[in-house]
C-alpha cells in the first residue's frame, strides 16, 4: 500500500507540473496533495509543519496566479474590458495548444482594450503586454513552487 501512495503522489506531482502551465488545472495544490499522500508513506520523513507551510504556499501561489494578469493589466491602465478579454483569451487559448495558451491572454486583453478605447492603439498594446507578463509571472511562480515540492519529495526518498 505504501508503494501505491508513492506512485499516486508522483502522478499528482506530474499533474501539478501540467497544472503549472495549463491555467485551468490547479498545479501547486495538486503537487501539494502528492506531498500529503507521500507523508503517509514510511519512505518519507518530513513533518506536519512542512506540510502546513507548503500547503499555505500552494494556496497563496494559486491565488497570486489568478491575481497577476488582472493586476498587471490594471497597472498598465487596462479597462475592465481588457481584463475580461484576457480571461477569455486564456480560456480560448486552452483549446489551441501551447501557442494559444501564451498568446491568448495577450490577444484577449488587446482586443478588449481596443473595443473599450479604439483610438489608443499604444495603450492597448501596453495593456496586452501587462496581461502577458502577469500570465508569465504566475506560470513561473507555479512552476517554481511545484519544482520545490517535487524536490522535497525526491530529497526525502533518496536520503
mmCIF file of C-alpha atoms in Angstrom:
data_model
loop_
_atom_site.group_PDB
_atom_site.id
_atom_site.type_symbol
_atom_site.label_atom_id
_atom_site.label_comp_id
_atom_site.label_asym_id
_atom_site.label_seq_id
_atom_site.Cartn_x
_atom_site.Cartn_y
_atom_site.Cartn_z
ATOM 1 C CA UNK A 1 0.000 0.000 0.000
ATOM 2 C CA UNK A 2 2.902 2.352 0.773
ATOM 3 C CA UNK A 3 4.223 1.977 -2.769
ATOM 4 C CA UNK A 4 0.767 2.792 -4.148
ATOM 5 C CA UNK A 5 0.805 6.030 -2.102
ATOM 6 C CA UNK A 6 4.136 6.998 -3.649
ATOM 7 C CA UNK A 7 3.000 6.154 -7.184
ATOM 8 C CA UNK A 8 -0.138 8.255 -6.772
ATOM 9 C CA UNK A 9 1.960 11.017 -5.171
ATOM 10 C CA UNK A 10 4.226 11.115 -8.228
ATOM 11 C CA UNK A 11 1.206 11.124 -10.543
ATOM 12 C CA UNK A 12 -0.134 14.117 -8.615
ATOM 13 C CA UNK A 13 3.272 15.822 -8.909
ATOM 14 C CA UNK A 14 3.373 15.310 -12.683
ATOM 15 C CA UNK A 15 -0.186 16.578 -12.927
ATOM 16 C CA UNK A 16 0.969 19.549 -10.848
ATOM 17 C CA UNK A 17 3.622 20.342 -13.457
ATOM 18 C CA UNK A 18 0.955 20.266 -16.174
ATOM 19 C CA UNK A 19 -1.244 22.455 -13.991
ATOM 20 C CA UNK A 20 1.540 24.978 -13.609
ATOM 21 C CA UNK A 21 1.337 25.589 -17.358
ATOM 22 C CA UNK A 22 -2.351 24.951 -18.117
ATOM 23 C CA UNK A 23 -4.397 27.694 -16.429
ATOM 24 C CA UNK A 24 -7.479 25.650 -15.523
ATOM 25 C CA UNK A 25 -5.595 22.925 -13.613
ATOM 26 C CA UNK A 26 -4.517 23.892 -10.055
ATOM 27 C CA UNK A 27 -0.865 22.783 -10.276
ATOM 28 C CA UNK A 28 0.531 23.704 -6.847
ATOM 29 C CA UNK A 29 -2.444 22.300 -4.891
ATOM 30 C CA UNK A 30 -2.239 19.033 -6.855
ATOM 31 C CA UNK A 31 1.512 18.785 -6.236
ATOM 32 C CA UNK A 32 0.895 19.533 -2.565
ATOM 33 C CA UNK A 33 -1.673 16.713 -2.474
ATOM 34 C CA UNK A 34 1.175 14.492 -3.691
ATOM 35 C CA UNK A 35 3.307 15.649 -0.749
ATOM 36 C CA UNK A 36 0.411 14.967 1.598
ATOM 37 C CA UNK A 37 -0.116 11.473 0.246
ATOM 38 C CA UNK A 38 3.604 10.674 0.402
ATOM 39 C CA UNK A 39 3.625 11.833 4.026
ATOM 40 C CA UNK A 40 1.710 8.675 4.901
ATOM 41 C CA UNK A 41 4.404 6.507 3.340
ATOM 42 C CA UNK A 42 7.138 5.099 5.586
ATOM 43 C CA UNK A 43 9.689 6.101 2.924
ATOM 44 C CA UNK A 44 9.419 9.821 3.725
ATOM 45 C CA UNK A 45 10.200 11.537 6.990
ATOM 46 C CA UNK A 46 9.160 15.170 6.691
ATOM 47 C CA UNK A 47 6.939 16.566 9.397
ATOM 48 C CA UNK A 48 3.498 18.054 9.653
ATOM 49 C CA UNK A 49 4.949 21.583 9.896
ATOM 50 C CA UNK A 50 6.429 21.212 6.408
ATOM 51 C CA UNK A 51 3.031 20.088 5.123
ATOM 52 C CA UNK A 52 1.313 23.073 6.722
ATOM 53 C CA UNK A 53 3.850 25.550 5.319
ATOM 54 C CA UNK A 54 3.819 24.041 1.829
ATOM 55 C CA UNK A 55 0.020 23.891 1.899
ATOM 56 C CA UNK A 56 -0.166 27.598 2.716
ATOM 57 C CA UNK A 57 2.360 28.334 -0.031
ATOM 58 C CA UNK A 58 0.328 26.286 -2.548
ATOM 59 C CA UNK A 59 -2.829 28.264 -1.754
ATOM 60 C CA UNK A 60 -1.051 31.649 -1.872
ATOM 61 C CA UNK A 61 0.649 30.836 -5.183
ATOM 62 C CA UNK A 62 -2.638 29.695 -6.708
ATOM 63 C CA UNK A 63 -4.301 32.948 -5.614
ATOM 64 C CA UNK A 64 -1.399 35.061 -6.908
ATOM 65 C CA UNK A 65 -1.578 33.293 -10.246
ATOM 66 C CA UNK A 66 -5.174 34.417 -10.542
ATOM 67 C CA UNK A 67 -4.374 37.989 -9.496
ATOM 68 C CA UNK A 68 -1.180 38.668 -11.538
ATOM 69 C CA UNK A 69 -2.725 39.069 -15.016
ATOM 70 C CA UNK A 70 -5.544 41.314 -13.799
ATOM 71 C CA UNK A 71 -3.197 43.304 -11.566
ATOM 72 C CA UNK A 72 -0.670 43.959 -14.311
ATOM 73 C CA UNK A 73 -3.440 44.699 -16.796
ATOM 74 C CA UNK A 74 -4.798 47.362 -14.431
ATOM 75 C CA UNK A 75 -1.294 48.650 -13.640
ATOM 76 C CA UNK A 76 -0.857 49.345 -17.359
ATOM 77 C CA UNK A 77 -4.109 51.362 -17.418
ATOM 78 C CA UNK A 78 -6.235 48.496 -18.657
ATOM 79 C CA UNK A 79 -10.001 48.636 -18.577
ATOM 80 C CA UNK A 80 -12.373 46.008 -17.265
ATOM 81 C CA UNK A 81 -12.903 45.012 -20.916
ATOM 82 C CA UNK A 82 -9.183 44.225 -21.193
ATOM 83 C CA UNK A 83 -9.297 42.075 -18.058
ATOM 84 C CA UNK A 84 -12.329 40.189 -19.354
ATOM 85 C CA UNK A 85 -10.652 39.843 -22.745
ATOM 86 C CA UNK A 86 -7.516 38.401 -21.160
ATOM 87 C CA UNK A 87 -9.609 35.854 -19.284
ATOM 88 C CA UNK A 88 -11.481 34.868 -22.439
ATOM 89 C CA UNK A 89 -8.139 34.683 -24.265
ATOM 90 C CA UNK A 90 -6.771 32.248 -21.673
ATOM 91 C CA UNK A 91 -9.836 30.024 -21.991
ATOM 92 C CA UNK A 92 -9.765 30.030 -25.802
ATOM 93 C CA UNK A 93 -6.003 29.508 -25.712
ATOM 94 C CA UNK A 94 -6.519 26.234 -23.848
ATOM 95 C CA UNK A 95 -8.143 24.759 -26.944
ATOM 96 C CA UNK A 96 -5.470 25.945 -29.364
ATOM 97 C CA UNK A 97 -2.385 24.380 -27.785
ATOM 98 C CA UNK A 98 0.747 25.819 -26.189
ATOM 99 C CA UNK A 99 0.977 28.816 -28.521
ATOM 100 C CA UNK A 100 -2.649 29.679 -27.801
ATOM 101 C CA UNK A 101 -2.035 29.478 -24.061
ATOM 102 C CA UNK A 102 0.791 32.003 -24.423
ATOM 103 C CA UNK A 103 -0.823 34.291 -26.998
ATOM 104 C CA UNK A 104 -4.424 34.065 -25.729
ATOM 105 C CA UNK A 105 -4.141 36.445 -22.754
ATOM 106 C CA UNK A 106 -2.225 38.986 -24.850
ATOM 107 C CA UNK A 107 -4.713 38.962 -27.736
ATOM 108 C CA UNK A 108 -7.704 38.897 -25.410
ATOM 109 C CA UNK A 109 -6.509 41.921 -23.428
ATOM 110 C CA UNK A 110 -5.577 43.732 -26.644
ATOM 111 C CA UNK A 111 -8.969 43.119 -28.255
ATOM 112 C CA UNK A 112 -10.797 44.021 -25.051
ATOM 113 C CA UNK A 113 -8.903 47.290 -24.722
ATOM 114 C CA UNK A 114 -9.385 48.149 -28.405
ATOM 115 C CA UNK A 115 -13.137 47.569 -28.013
ATOM 116 C CA UNK A 116 -13.109 49.814 -24.952
ATOM 117 C CA UNK A 117 -10.973 52.579 -26.482
ATOM 118 C CA UNK A 118 -10.422 52.134 -30.242
ATOM 119 C CA UNK A 119 -8.387 55.362 -30.610
ATOM 120 C CA UNK A 120 -5.449 54.372 -28.397
ATOM 121 C CA UNK A 121 -3.537 51.507 -30.015
ATOM 122 C CA UNK A 122 -0.422 52.215 -27.936
ATOM 123 C CA UNK A 123 -2.321 51.841 -24.681
ATOM 124 C CA UNK A 124 -3.955 48.640 -25.923
ATOM 125 C CA UNK A 125 -0.514 47.167 -26.660
ATOM 126 C CA UNK A 126 0.759 48.244 -23.235
ATOM 127 C CA UNK A 127 -2.240 46.689 -21.516
ATOM 128 C CA UNK A 128 -1.870 43.466 -23.517
ATOM 129 C CA UNK A 129 1.830 43.302 -22.641
ATOM 130 C CA UNK A 130 0.967 43.724 -18.946
ATOM 131 C CA UNK A 131 -1.535 40.889 -19.142
ATOM 132 C CA UNK A 132 1.026 38.655 -20.859
ATOM 133 C CA UNK A 133 3.734 39.444 -18.275
ATOM 134 C CA UNK A 134 1.231 38.716 -15.489
ATOM 135 C CA UNK A 135 0.454 35.350 -17.048
ATOM 136 C CA UNK A 136 4.163 34.538 -17.398
ATOM 137 C CA UNK A 137 4.885 35.592 -13.788
ATOM 138 C CA UNK A 138 2.055 33.428 -12.475
ATOM 139 C CA UNK A 139 3.138 30.454 -14.553
ATOM 140 C CA UNK A 140 6.766 30.860 -13.472
ATOM 141 C CA UNK A 141 5.786 31.078 -9.824
ATOM 142 C CA UNK A 142 3.660 27.935 -10.134
ATOM 143 C CA UNK A 143 6.470 26.043 -11.896
ATOM 144 C CA UNK A 144 8.930 27.075 -9.199
ATOM 145 C CA UNK A 145 6.556 26.022 -6.427
ATOM 146 C CA UNK A 146 5.777 22.646 -7.983
ATOM 147 C CA UNK A 147 9.504 22.120 -8.637
ATOM 148 C CA UNK A 148 10.283 22.730 -4.969
ATOM 149 C CA UNK A 149 7.532 20.319 -3.915
ATOM 150 C CA UNK A 150 8.975 17.658 -6.223
ATOM 151 C CA UNK A 151 12.458 18.327 -4.857
ATOM 152 C CA UNK A 152 11.167 17.916 -1.276
ATOM 153 C CA UNK A 153 9.641 14.562 -2.138
ATOM 154 C CA UNK A 154 12.634 13.243 -4.070
ATOM 155 C CA UNK A 155 15.106 14.512 -1.447
ATOM 156 C CA UNK A 156 13.162 12.677 1.255
ATOM 157 C CA UNK A 157 13.090 9.475 -0.760
ATOM 158 C CA UNK A 158 16.824 9.359 -1.506
ATOM 159 C CA UNK A 159 18.243 10.355 1.870
#
